[in-house]
Coordinates of C-alpha atoms in Angstrom, one line a residue:
Chain A
M184 CA 24.9 76.6 -5.3
K185 CA 25.4 79.5 -1.8
A186 CA 26.4 78.0 0.8
I187 CA 27.2 79.8 4.8
V188 CA 31.0 79.6 4.7
Q189 CA 33.2 80.2 7.5
T190 CA 36.6 82.8 6.7
E191 CA 37.8 82.6 9.7
E192 CA 38.3 80.0 12.5
K193 CA 36.9 80.4 15.9
N194 CA 35.5 84.3 14.3
T195 CA 31.0 83.6 14.4
A196 CA 30.9 86.9 13.0
S197 CA 32.6 85.5 9.7
L198 CA 29.6 83.4 8.3
E199 CA 29.2 84.6 4.7
L200 CA 27.0 83.8 1.7
Q201 CA 29.0 82.6 -1.4
D202 CA 29.6 80.0 -4.0
V203 CA 30.3 76.0 -3.2
P204 CA 30.0 72.8 -5.4
T205 CA 26.2 71.2 -4.7
P206 CA 26.7 67.4 -2.9
T207 CA 27.3 64.5 -4.9
L208 CA 24.8 61.8 -3.7
K209 CA 26.6 58.6 -2.1
P210 CA 24.3 55.4 -2.4
G211 CA 20.8 55.9 0.3
E212 CA 21.6 59.9 0.1
V213 CA 18.1 62.1 -2.3
L214 CA 19.9 65.6 -3.1
V215 CA 17.2 68.1 -1.2
E216 CA 16.3 71.9 -2.4
V217 CA 16.6 73.9 1.2
K218 CA 13.6 76.2 1.8
A219 CA 14.2 76.5 5.1
A220 CA 17.0 75.8 8.0
G221 CA 16.6 75.6 11.1
V222 CA 19.3 77.8 13.7
N223 CA 20.8 75.4 16.5
R224 CA 22.9 76.0 19.6
A225 CA 25.5 73.6 18.2
D226 CA 25.7 75.4 15.3
L227 CA 26.6 78.5 17.0
L228 CA 29.4 75.6 19.3
Q229 CA 30.6 74.6 15.8
T230 CA 31.3 78.6 14.2
Q231 CA 33.5 79.0 18.1
G232 CA 35.5 75.6 17.1
N233 CA 33.6 73.8 20.0
Y234 CA 31.9 71.0 17.9
P235 CA 33.9 69.0 16.0
V236 CA 32.8 67.3 12.8
P237 CA 32.2 63.9 12.6
P238 CA 34.1 62.8 10.0
G239 CA 32.7 62.5 6.6
A240 CA 29.4 65.2 7.0
S241 CA 29.3 68.0 5.2
E242 CA 31.4 71.1 6.9
I243 CA 29.3 73.0 6.0
L244 CA 27.0 74.1 8.9
G245 CA 22.7 72.6 10.1
L246 CA 21.4 69.8 11.5
E247 CA 18.0 70.5 9.8
C248 CA 16.2 72.2 7.0
A249 CA 12.8 71.2 5.7
G250 CA 12.4 72.0 1.3
V251 CA 11.9 69.2 -1.8
I252 CA 13.5 65.9 -3.5
A253 CA 15.4 68.0 -6.0
D254 CA 16.7 64.0 -7.1
P255 CA 16.1 61.4 -5.7
G256 CA 19.3 59.2 -6.4
D257 CA 19.2 55.9 -6.4
T258 CA 16.2 55.3 -3.9
D259 CA 12.5 55.4 -5.0
R260 CA 11.2 58.1 -3.2
Q261 CA 9.5 61.8 -6.2
K262 CA 11.0 64.3 -7.5
G263 CA 9.6 67.5 -6.1
E264 CA 8.3 64.9 -2.3
E265 CA 8.6 67.9 0.0
V266 CA 10.6 66.7 2.9
A267 CA 11.3 67.6 6.6
C268 CA 14.8 66.8 7.3
L269 CA 17.3 65.7 10.4
L270 CA 20.7 66.4 9.2
T271 CA 24.8 65.7 9.9
G272 CA 25.6 69.2 8.3
G273 CA 25.0 70.6 5.9
G274 CA 21.7 72.8 5.5
Y275 CA 22.6 76.3 5.7
A276 CA 22.8 76.6 1.7
E277 CA 21.0 75.8 -0.8
F278 CA 20.8 72.3 -1.1
V279 CA 21.5 69.3 0.7
A280 CA 22.2 65.9 0.7
V281 CA 20.2 63.6 2.7
P282 CA 20.2 59.5 3.7
E283 CA 16.8 58.9 2.8
G284 CA 16.5 57.4 7.1
Q285 CA 16.4 60.6 7.8
L286 CA 13.3 62.6 5.9
M287 CA 10.5 62.9 8.0
P288 CA 7.5 63.6 5.9
I289 CA 6.0 67.8 5.8
P290 CA 3.8 67.6 9.4
E291 CA 0.2 68.0 8.8
G292 CA 0.1 71.9 8.4
F293 CA 3.4 73.4 8.5
S294 CA 5.1 75.6 7.0
F295 CA 8.8 74.8 5.4
V296 CA 9.9 77.3 8.0
E297 CA 7.3 75.5 10.6
A298 CA 9.0 72.5 9.8
A299 CA 12.1 73.6 10.0
S300 CA 12.3 74.1 13.3
I301 CA 10.9 71.4 15.2
V302 CA 13.4 68.5 13.5
E303 CA 16.4 68.2 15.4
V304 CA 14.6 69.6 18.6
A305 CA 11.8 67.2 18.2
C306 CA 14.6 64.4 17.4
T307 CA 16.1 65.3 20.5
V308 CA 13.9 65.2 23.5
W309 CA 12.3 61.8 21.9
S310 CA 15.6 60.0 21.2
N311 CA 16.0 61.4 25.5
I312 CA 13.2 61.5 26.9
G313 CA 10.5 59.4 25.3
M314 CA 13.0 56.4 23.7
L315 CA 16.3 56.4 26.8
A316 CA 14.4 57.6 29.8
G317 CA 10.6 56.4 29.4
L318 CA 9.0 59.0 30.7
K319 CA 5.5 58.8 32.1
E320 CA 2.3 59.9 32.1
G321 CA 1.9 60.8 35.7
Q322 CA 5.3 61.1 36.8
T323 CA 7.0 65.1 36.6
F324 CA 9.2 65.6 34.5
L325 CA 11.8 68.9 34.8
V326 CA 13.3 70.7 31.9
H327 CA 16.0 73.2 32.6
G328 CA 15.5 76.4 29.9
G329 CA 11.9 76.1 29.6
A330 CA 11.4 78.5 27.5
G331 CA 14.5 78.2 24.6
G332 CA 14.1 75.8 21.4
I333 CA 14.3 72.8 23.5
G334 CA 12.6 73.7 26.7
T335 CA 9.5 75.2 24.7
F336 CA 8.8 71.7 22.7
A337 CA 9.4 69.6 25.9
V338 CA 7.9 71.6 27.8
Q339 CA 4.6 70.1 25.9
M340 CA 5.6 67.5 24.9
G341 CA 5.2 66.6 28.3
K342 CA 2.6 67.8 28.8
A343 CA 1.1 65.9 25.6
M344 CA 2.6 62.2 27.3
G345 CA 0.7 63.2 31.2
A346 CA 3.3 64.5 32.8
K347 CA 3.9 67.0 35.4
V348 CA 6.5 69.7 33.7
A349 CA 8.6 71.4 35.8
V350 CA 10.5 74.2 34.4
T351 CA 13.6 76.3 35.7
T352 CA 14.4 80.1 33.7
G353 CA 15.9 83.3 33.7
S354 CA 13.0 86.2 33.6
P355 CA 9.7 86.6 34.1
E356 CA 9.1 87.3 30.0
K357 CA 10.3 83.7 29.8
L358 CA 8.3 82.0 33.3
A359 CA 5.2 83.7 30.7
T360 CA 5.9 81.8 27.6
C361 CA 6.1 78.3 30.0
Q362 CA 3.4 78.9 31.3
Q363 CA 1.6 79.9 28.2
L364 CA 2.8 76.2 27.0
G365 CA 1.3 74.2 30.3
A366 CA 4.3 73.9 33.2
D367 CA 3.0 73.3 35.7
I368 CA 5.9 74.7 38.5
L369 CA 7.8 78.0 37.5
I370 CA 11.2 78.7 38.7
N371 CA 13.4 81.4 38.3
Y372 CA 17.0 80.4 39.1
R373 CA 17.5 83.8 40.0
E374 CA 15.3 83.7 42.4
E375 CA 15.5 80.2 43.8
D376 CA 17.4 77.0 44.1
F377 CA 15.2 74.6 42.1
A378 CA 17.2 71.6 44.1
E379 CA 15.5 73.1 46.8
V380 CA 12.1 73.0 45.8
L381 CA 12.2 70.0 44.0
K382 CA 13.8 67.5 46.2
N383 CA 13.2 64.7 45.3
K384 CA 10.6 64.7 43.4
V385 CA 11.6 64.7 40.0
D386 CA 11.0 61.3 37.3
V387 CA 12.6 62.6 33.7
I388 CA 15.3 65.4 34.1
L389 CA 16.1 67.9 30.6
D390 CA 19.5 68.9 31.3
I391 CA 21.2 71.7 29.4
I392 CA 23.6 73.3 31.6
G393 CA 25.7 70.1 32.3
A394 CA 28.3 70.8 35.7
K395 CA 26.8 73.4 37.0
Y396 CA 23.8 71.8 37.8
L397 CA 24.9 67.9 38.0
G398 CA 25.0 68.2 42.4
Q399 CA 21.2 69.7 42.3
N400 CA 19.8 67.6 39.3
V401 CA 20.7 64.3 41.9
K402 CA 19.2 66.4 44.4
A403 CA 16.2 67.1 42.7
L404 CA 15.9 63.4 41.3
A405 CA 13.4 61.0 42.4
K406 CA 13.1 57.4 43.3
D407 CA 14.3 55.6 40.2
G408 CA 14.8 59.1 38.1
H409 CA 16.3 59.9 35.4
M410 CA 18.5 63.2 34.1
V411 CA 19.5 63.2 31.3
T412 CA 22.3 65.9 29.7
I413 CA 21.8 67.1 26.4
G414 CA 23.5 70.7 27.1
L415 CA 27.1 72.0 28.8
Q416 CA 26.4 75.6 29.3
G417 CA 27.5 75.7 32.7
G418 CA 30.4 73.4 31.7
V419 CA 32.2 69.9 32.0
K420 CA 33.3 68.3 35.3
G421 CA 31.2 68.4 38.2
E422 CA 31.1 66.3 41.5
L423 CA 28.4 63.3 41.4
N424 CA 27.7 61.9 45.5
L425 CA 27.3 58.7 43.4
G426 CA 26.2 57.6 47.0
L427 CA 23.0 60.0 46.9
L428 CA 22.5 58.7 43.0
L429 CA 22.5 54.8 44.6
A430 CA 20.0 55.6 46.9
K431 CA 17.5 57.5 44.7
R432 CA 18.8 54.5 42.2
G433 CA 19.3 57.1 39.8
T434 CA 20.2 57.7 36.6
I435 CA 22.1 60.1 34.5
S436 CA 23.2 59.6 31.2
A437 CA 24.3 62.6 28.9
T438 CA 23.9 61.8 24.8
A439 CA 24.4 63.6 21.1
L440 CA 22.1 63.5 18.8
R441 CA 25.1 64.4 16.1
G442 CA 27.4 61.5 16.5
R443 CA 24.5 58.8 15.6
D444 CA 25.3 56.4 13.0
D445 CA 23.2 56.3 9.8
A446 CA 21.3 53.4 11.2
D447 CA 20.9 55.0 14.8
K448 CA 19.4 57.7 13.7
A449 CA 17.1 56.2 11.2
R450 CA 16.2 54.3 13.9
I451 CA 15.5 58.2 16.1
V452 CA 13.9 59.5 13.1
A453 CA 10.8 56.8 12.2
A454 CA 10.2 56.3 16.5
T455 CA 9.9 60.2 17.1
I456 CA 7.7 60.4 13.2
E457 CA 5.7 57.8 14.6
A458 CA 4.9 59.1 18.1
I459 CA 5.3 62.8 18.1
W460 CA 3.7 63.7 14.6
P461 CA 0.6 63.4 15.9
M462 CA 1.0 65.8 18.5
L463 CA 2.5 67.9 16.2
A464 CA -0.7 67.1 13.6
D465 CA -3.4 67.9 16.4
G466 CA -1.4 71.1 18.0
R467 CA -0.6 69.7 21.5
I468 CA 2.7 70.2 20.5
T469 CA 3.1 74.1 18.3
P470 CA 6.0 75.5 16.7
H471 CA 7.6 78.6 18.9
I472 CA 9.5 80.6 16.5
D473 CA 10.7 84.0 17.7
H474 CA 11.5 85.2 14.4
T475 CA 13.2 84.6 10.5
L476 CA 15.9 85.6 8.7
P477 CA 17.6 85.0 5.1
L478 CA 19.9 82.6 4.9
A479 CA 22.4 85.3 4.0
D480 CA 21.8 86.6 8.1
A481 CA 23.1 82.9 9.3
A482 CA 25.9 86.0 11.2
K483 CA 23.5 87.4 12.3
A484 CA 21.5 85.0 13.6
L485 CA 24.0 82.5 15.8
K486 CA 24.5 86.4 17.9
A487 CA 20.3 86.4 18.6
L488 CA 21.2 82.7 20.4
E489 CA 24.6 83.4 21.7
D490 CA 22.6 86.8 23.1
G491 CA 20.3 84.3 24.9
T492 CA 17.2 87.0 23.8
V493 CA 15.9 84.4 21.4
T494 CA 12.8 82.9 22.9
G495 CA 11.5 79.9 20.2
K496 CA 13.8 79.5 17.5
L497 CA 15.3 81.1 15.0
V498 CA 14.8 79.6 11.2
L499 CA 17.1 80.9 8.0
E500 CA 14.8 81.2 5.0
V501 CA 16.4 80.1 1.3
Chain B
M147 CA 13.7 30.8 68.3
K148 CA 17.7 31.3 68.0
A149 CA 18.8 34.7 66.0
I150 CA 22.1 37.0 65.6
V151 CA 21.5 39.6 68.0
Q152 CA 23.8 43.2 67.8
T153 CA 24.6 43.9 71.6
E154 CA 27.1 46.7 71.0
E155 CA 26.4 49.7 68.4
K156 CA 28.8 49.8 65.6
N157 CA 30.8 47.1 66.4
T158 CA 30.7 43.5 64.8
A159 CA 32.3 41.2 66.5
S160 CA 29.6 42.2 69.6
L161 CA 27.2 39.8 67.3
E162 CA 26.0 36.8 68.8
L163 CA 23.3 34.4 69.1
Q164 CA 20.3 35.7 71.2
D165 CA 16.3 34.4 72.2
V166 CA 14.3 37.0 70.3
P167 CA 10.5 36.6 69.5
T168 CA 9.3 33.8 66.2
P169 CA 8.7 37.0 63.5
T170 CA 5.0 37.2 63.1
L171 CA 3.7 37.2 59.7
K172 CA 1.5 40.5 57.3
P173 CA -1.2 39.1 55.1
G174 CA 1.5 37.5 51.6
E175 CA 3.9 36.3 53.9
V176 CA 5.2 33.0 55.1
L177 CA 7.1 31.6 57.8
V178 CA 10.4 30.3 56.2
E179 CA 12.1 27.7 58.4
V180 CA 16.0 28.9 57.7
K181 CA 18.1 26.2 56.8
A182 CA 21.4 28.2 55.3
A183 CA 22.2 32.4 55.3
G184 CA 24.7 34.4 52.0
V185 CA 26.3 36.4 54.0
N186 CA 26.6 39.8 52.4
R187 CA 28.6 42.6 52.5
A188 CA 25.6 44.3 53.6
D189 CA 25.6 43.3 56.7
L190 CA 28.8 44.1 57.2
L191 CA 28.0 47.9 56.2
Q192 CA 25.6 47.5 58.9
T193 CA 26.4 46.3 61.9
Q194 CA 29.0 49.4 61.2
G195 CA 26.4 51.1 61.7
N196 CA 27.0 52.1 57.7
Y197 CA 23.0 50.8 56.3
P198 CA 20.8 51.3 57.5
V199 CA 17.6 48.8 58.2
P200 CA 14.5 50.2 55.7
P201 CA 10.9 51.3 57.7
G202 CA 9.4 48.1 58.1
A203 CA 12.5 45.6 58.2
S204 CA 13.7 43.4 60.2
E205 CA 16.3 44.4 62.2
I206 CA 18.2 41.3 62.4
L207 CA 20.7 40.4 59.6
G208 CA 20.5 38.3 56.8
L209 CA 19.2 39.6 52.9
E210 CA 18.9 36.3 51.5
C211 CA 18.3 31.8 53.0
A212 CA 17.1 29.4 51.6
G213 CA 14.6 27.3 53.7
V214 CA 11.2 25.3 54.0
I215 CA 7.9 26.9 55.1
A216 CA 7.0 26.5 58.6
D217 CA 4.5 28.3 58.1
P218 CA 2.4 28.9 54.9
G219 CA 0.4 32.7 56.3
D220 CA -2.3 33.6 53.9
T221 CA -1.1 32.2 50.8
D222 CA -1.7 29.3 49.4
R223 CA 1.8 27.6 49.1
Q224 CA 2.4 24.1 51.4
K225 CA 4.8 23.3 54.7
G226 CA 7.6 21.5 53.4
E227 CA 8.0 22.6 50.5
E228 CA 11.8 24.2 49.4
V229 CA 12.1 27.4 48.4
A230 CA 15.5 30.3 48.5
C231 CA 14.5 33.7 49.5
L232 CA 15.6 36.8 49.2
L233 CA 15.1 38.7 52.8
T234 CA 14.6 42.3 53.3
G235 CA 16.1 41.6 56.5
G236 CA 16.2 39.0 59.4
G237 CA 18.5 36.3 56.9
Y238 CA 20.6 35.3 60.2
A239 CA 17.7 33.9 62.8
E240 CA 16.2 30.2 62.6
F241 CA 13.1 31.7 61.1
V242 CA 12.1 34.2 59.0
A243 CA 8.9 36.1 57.5
V244 CA 9.0 36.6 53.4
P245 CA 6.5 38.0 51.2
E246 CA 5.1 35.3 48.9
G247 CA 7.0 37.4 45.7
Q248 CA 10.3 36.5 47.7
L249 CA 10.1 33.3 47.5
M250 CA 12.0 31.4 44.8
P251 CA 12.4 27.1 43.7
I252 CA 15.8 26.1 45.0
P253 CA 18.0 25.7 41.7
E254 CA 17.5 22.1 40.1
G255 CA 20.7 20.3 41.6
F256 CA 21.2 22.5 44.6
S257 CA 22.4 22.3 48.4
F258 CA 20.4 24.9 51.2
V259 CA 23.8 26.0 51.0
E260 CA 23.9 26.9 47.6
A261 CA 21.1 27.7 47.3
A262 CA 21.2 30.6 50.0
S263 CA 24.8 31.3 48.9
I264 CA 23.2 33.0 45.1
V265 CA 19.2 35.1 46.5
E266 CA 20.8 38.0 46.4
V267 CA 23.1 37.9 43.7
A268 CA 21.6 36.6 41.1
C269 CA 18.8 38.8 42.0
T270 CA 21.4 42.4 42.3
V271 CA 23.8 42.0 39.1
W272 CA 20.4 40.3 36.9
S273 CA 18.3 43.3 38.2
N274 CA 21.1 45.6 37.2
I275 CA 23.2 43.9 34.1
G276 CA 20.0 42.1 32.6
M277 CA 16.7 44.1 32.9
L278 CA 19.1 47.7 33.4
A279 CA 22.1 47.5 31.7
G280 CA 20.8 45.5 29.4
L281 CA 24.0 43.1 28.5
K282 CA 24.0 41.2 24.8
E283 CA 25.6 38.6 23.1
G284 CA 28.9 39.6 21.9
Q285 CA 29.3 43.1 24.2
T286 CA 32.4 44.1 26.8
F287 CA 31.3 43.5 30.1
L288 CA 33.5 44.0 33.2
V289 CA 33.3 43.1 36.5
H290 CA 35.4 44.6 38.7
G291 CA 35.7 42.5 41.7
G292 CA 35.6 39.4 40.1
A293 CA 36.8 36.8 42.8
G294 CA 33.8 38.1 45.4
G295 CA 30.8 37.2 45.7
I296 CA 29.4 39.8 43.0
G297 CA 32.1 38.8 41.1
T298 CA 32.2 35.0 41.1
F299 CA 28.5 35.1 39.0
A300 CA 28.7 38.1 37.8
V301 CA 31.4 36.4 35.5
Q302 CA 30.2 33.5 34.6
M303 CA 26.5 35.3 33.6
G304 CA 28.6 37.7 31.7
K305 CA 29.9 33.9 29.8
A306 CA 26.9 32.7 29.9
M307 CA 25.0 35.9 28.3
G308 CA 27.6 35.4 25.6
A309 CA 29.8 39.0 26.5
K310 CA 33.7 39.2 26.5
V311 CA 33.8 39.4 30.0
A312 CA 36.4 41.2 31.7
V313 CA 37.8 41.5 35.2
T314 CA 39.4 43.9 38.0
T315 CA 40.7 41.9 41.3
G316 CA 43.9 42.4 43.4
S317 CA 46.2 38.4 43.8
P318 CA 47.2 36.5 41.6
E319 CA 45.2 34.1 42.9
K320 CA 41.7 35.8 42.1
L321 CA 42.5 36.4 38.7
A322 CA 43.4 32.5 38.3
T323 CA 39.3 31.7 39.9
C324 CA 38.0 34.6 37.2
Q325 CA 40.3 32.7 34.6
Q326 CA 38.6 29.3 35.2
L327 CA 35.0 31.3 35.1
G328 CA 36.1 32.2 31.4
A329 CA 37.2 35.6 32.0
D330 CA 38.8 37.0 28.7
I331 CA 41.0 40.3 29.9
L332 CA 42.3 39.9 33.7
I333 CA 43.7 43.3 34.8
N334 CA 45.3 43.4 38.2
Y335 CA 44.1 46.7 39.4
R336 CA 48.2 46.8 41.6
E337 CA 49.7 46.7 38.9
E338 CA 47.4 47.9 36.0
D339 CA 45.1 51.5 35.3
F340 CA 42.5 49.1 33.7
A341 CA 41.0 52.4 32.2
E342 CA 43.9 52.2 29.7
V343 CA 43.8 48.4 29.6
L344 CA 40.1 48.9 28.4
K345 CA 40.2 52.8 26.7
N346 CA 36.4 53.1 25.0
K347 CA 36.2 49.2 24.9
V348 CA 33.8 48.9 27.3
D349 CA 29.9 48.3 26.9
V350 CA 28.5 47.3 30.4
I351 CA 30.3 48.1 33.8
L352 CA 29.5 46.1 37.2
D353 CA 31.5 48.7 39.7
I354 CA 31.4 47.9 43.5
I355 CA 34.0 50.8 44.4
G356 CA 32.4 53.4 43.9
A357 CA 34.0 57.5 43.7
K358 CA 37.7 56.2 43.1
Y359 CA 37.1 54.0 40.0
L360 CA 34.6 57.1 38.7
G361 CA 36.8 59.1 36.2
Q362 CA 37.9 55.4 35.0
N363 CA 35.0 53.9 35.0
V364 CA 33.7 56.6 32.5
K365 CA 37.3 56.7 29.7
A366 CA 36.8 52.5 29.7
L367 CA 32.8 53.1 28.4
A368 CA 32.8 52.0 25.0
K369 CA 29.7 54.9 23.0
D370 CA 26.1 54.1 24.5
G371 CA 28.4 51.9 27.4
H372 CA 26.5 51.9 30.4
M373 CA 28.2 51.8 33.9
V374 CA 25.9 50.3 36.9
T375 CA 27.5 51.2 40.5
I376 CA 26.4 48.5 43.5
G377 CA 28.8 49.4 46.2
L378 CA 31.0 52.3 47.2
Q379 CA 33.9 50.7 48.9
G380 CA 36.1 53.4 47.1
G381 CA 34.2 56.2 48.3
V382 CA 30.8 58.3 47.3
K383 CA 31.8 61.6 46.1
G384 CA 33.8 61.9 42.0
E385 CA 34.3 64.6 39.5
L386 CA 32.5 63.5 36.3
N387 CA 33.3 64.6 33.2
L388 CA 30.5 65.1 31.5
G389 CA 31.1 66.3 28.7
L390 CA 33.0 63.3 28.5
L391 CA 30.4 60.7 28.5
L392 CA 28.3 62.9 26.3
A393 CA 30.3 62.5 23.9
K394 CA 30.2 58.9 24.4
R395 CA 26.4 59.4 25.0
G396 CA 27.7 56.8 28.3
T397 CA 24.6 56.2 31.2
I398 CA 25.8 55.2 35.0
S399 CA 23.8 54.1 37.4
A400 CA 23.9 53.8 41.5
T401 CA 21.2 50.5 43.0
A402 CA 20.5 49.2 45.8
L403 CA 17.9 46.2 46.0
R404 CA 17.0 46.7 49.5
G405 CA 15.3 49.5 49.2
R406 CA 13.2 47.7 47.0
D407 CA 9.1 47.8 47.3
D408 CA 8.0 44.1 47.2
A409 CA 5.9 44.8 44.4
D410 CA 9.9 45.9 42.7
K411 CA 12.0 42.9 44.3
A412 CA 9.0 40.5 43.1
R413 CA 9.9 41.6 39.5
I414 CA 12.2 41.3 40.0
V415 CA 12.9 37.6 41.9
A416 CA 10.2 36.6 38.8
A417 CA 12.3 37.9 35.8
T418 CA 15.7 36.4 38.2
I419 CA 14.1 32.3 37.4
E420 CA 13.2 33.3 34.5
A421 CA 16.6 34.6 33.7
I422 CA 19.3 33.1 36.2
W423 CA 17.1 29.7 37.3
P424 CA 18.2 28.2 33.8
M425 CA 22.0 29.3 34.2
L426 CA 22.0 27.6 37.2
A427 CA 20.3 24.4 36.5
D428 CA 23.0 23.0 33.2
G429 CA 25.8 23.9 34.8
R430 CA 26.3 27.2 33.3
I431 CA 26.6 29.3 36.1
T432 CA 28.3 27.0 39.2
P433 CA 27.6 29.0 43.5
H434 CA 31.5 30.0 44.7
I435 CA 31.0 29.1 48.1
D436 CA 34.3 30.2 50.3
H437 CA 33.0 28.2 53.3
T438 CA 30.2 27.5 55.9
L439 CA 30.0 28.4 58.9
P440 CA 27.1 28.3 62.0
L441 CA 25.2 30.3 62.3
A442 CA 26.5 31.1 65.5
D443 CA 29.7 32.3 64.1
A444 CA 28.8 34.8 62.2
A445 CA 30.8 37.5 63.6
K446 CA 33.5 35.7 62.5
A447 CA 31.4 35.5 59.1
L448 CA 31.8 39.3 58.8
K449 CA 35.4 39.9 60.0
A450 CA 36.5 37.3 57.6
L451 CA 34.7 39.5 54.8
E452 CA 35.9 42.1 56.3
D453 CA 40.1 41.1 55.7
G454 CA 39.0 40.4 51.7
T455 CA 40.5 37.0 52.0
V456 CA 37.5 36.0 50.5
T457 CA 36.6 34.3 47.4
G458 CA 33.7 33.3 46.6
K459 CA 30.6 33.8 49.5
L460 CA 30.2 33.0 52.7
V461 CA 27.6 30.6 54.3
L462 CA 25.8 30.4 57.5
E463 CA 24.3 27.0 58.5
V464 CA 21.5 26.5 61.2

């Protein structure tokens, strides 16, 4: 089969479409013919050598895809079934092996491209904001990077859950996107300190910045607030004021989806289908795709992500 | 009535037994004649000016007591009923006003002194370790200050819940106390680095140290581990490695019981009675009282706590 292969270590530009062996199936896996593969920041980090591949996972990039079951292996699935897939790797390819617990139905009315754009973000955001932080109706929910792939999803999900949604982002255009998606409080981080605007007001924070925002996030938390860090774009080590956190009875979590074991992923996939798929079916959450590219242009896609010019998601078409 | 009054700001030694007005009851409160009042580190901090009294709470020290209902107010309680009480303040006195939701039965077979020694610690430890961190059978549970008032309770509760319990404390005598209570892993922090001994192994941490242990606690956390800080004896601000926390999918909470509103306290009191009172009734958790003193000796009690010579709890008898 054809797949994207990195020919030079730490060089994102060195991605090439090459011939590689088609994956062999382990027990409980199905072989999926990939029609579309979502592009994630973790893919970029992996090409830069900053996101180690979990033991046993495919070395090929790609954490989500949509396609058709080509071989159901030892499962009860049917050949030809259309599926969306949460992957531990391997999506930038013509075929990928997927544990059955990571298969999802294509959301009602979605194309392969749209489905491939939503899997990783839906599982990531729901597992953190719904399952872990337990966002509730009427609470205030702060989304950093509101116009990005994660942000555009999280803003809509927050509104669908009845939360008041605040966003930070870096340009008037991106703020306008967030407003169209329903965000209630719009903060341009180049002009305002979100911690001042939202001091003691935020019940749940979805953070992709890490160290750089740690102090401000704790300041923004309300009583019993919960911040969840899922990205470290602003560095790893920061000062934590435990006294302030204690006065607020606050909680800080930091998580990643990829390193979870199959059982944990299956649990998250099932919960995400139950909570999020109805929101996709009735349009409360719509996919936001910046543009699609052919699989061979994977390097170009990651370059665009790195340049910060992307609003919503990039998807590779196979 | 007689109560302990602080005559000089920030001077713990200036506590004196004086005549003060008996509390008047608000709706939903009962008047309790105090027989015994537990002594807590928060009381010491309050005398030092480091623990502000929540708005509306009694200025008198004392976060827990046991006694007899002297006036049921507008509630359905009976005069003469023996109760243990979680207080927002006011326990170092002959009488205290208590919201009905903060009354607990005297645990089966317990004296007033024993009951007064267990209320605050039971509610604190259960709300954090049972309700918030969700400690489960078979998990590893680290208790800092294992021989203190909170520690002696937490070690026994951890064992009763089927956890493997690790403790840190500062002397062979205190370690021996922890061992008698059932602790499985004994660490003298003066001789060993607990983060090295327990690296990546601890599912739940009960922390009373704060900043000084933050880095080591994160190092000790296992995958999906949860540390809960309820004390800041080692300072307030520390460096947090969010990258390490993310790699472990870890969670850090910091909480305090006193500032919670009445509804929240009532919720915790009810859950604690359900989970912990059976463990007290059948002896899986026993009270550990260092010694008792008359109410008039409150200053002496807090001095002993400050000196770090106390194993288990101090209780004032009225």
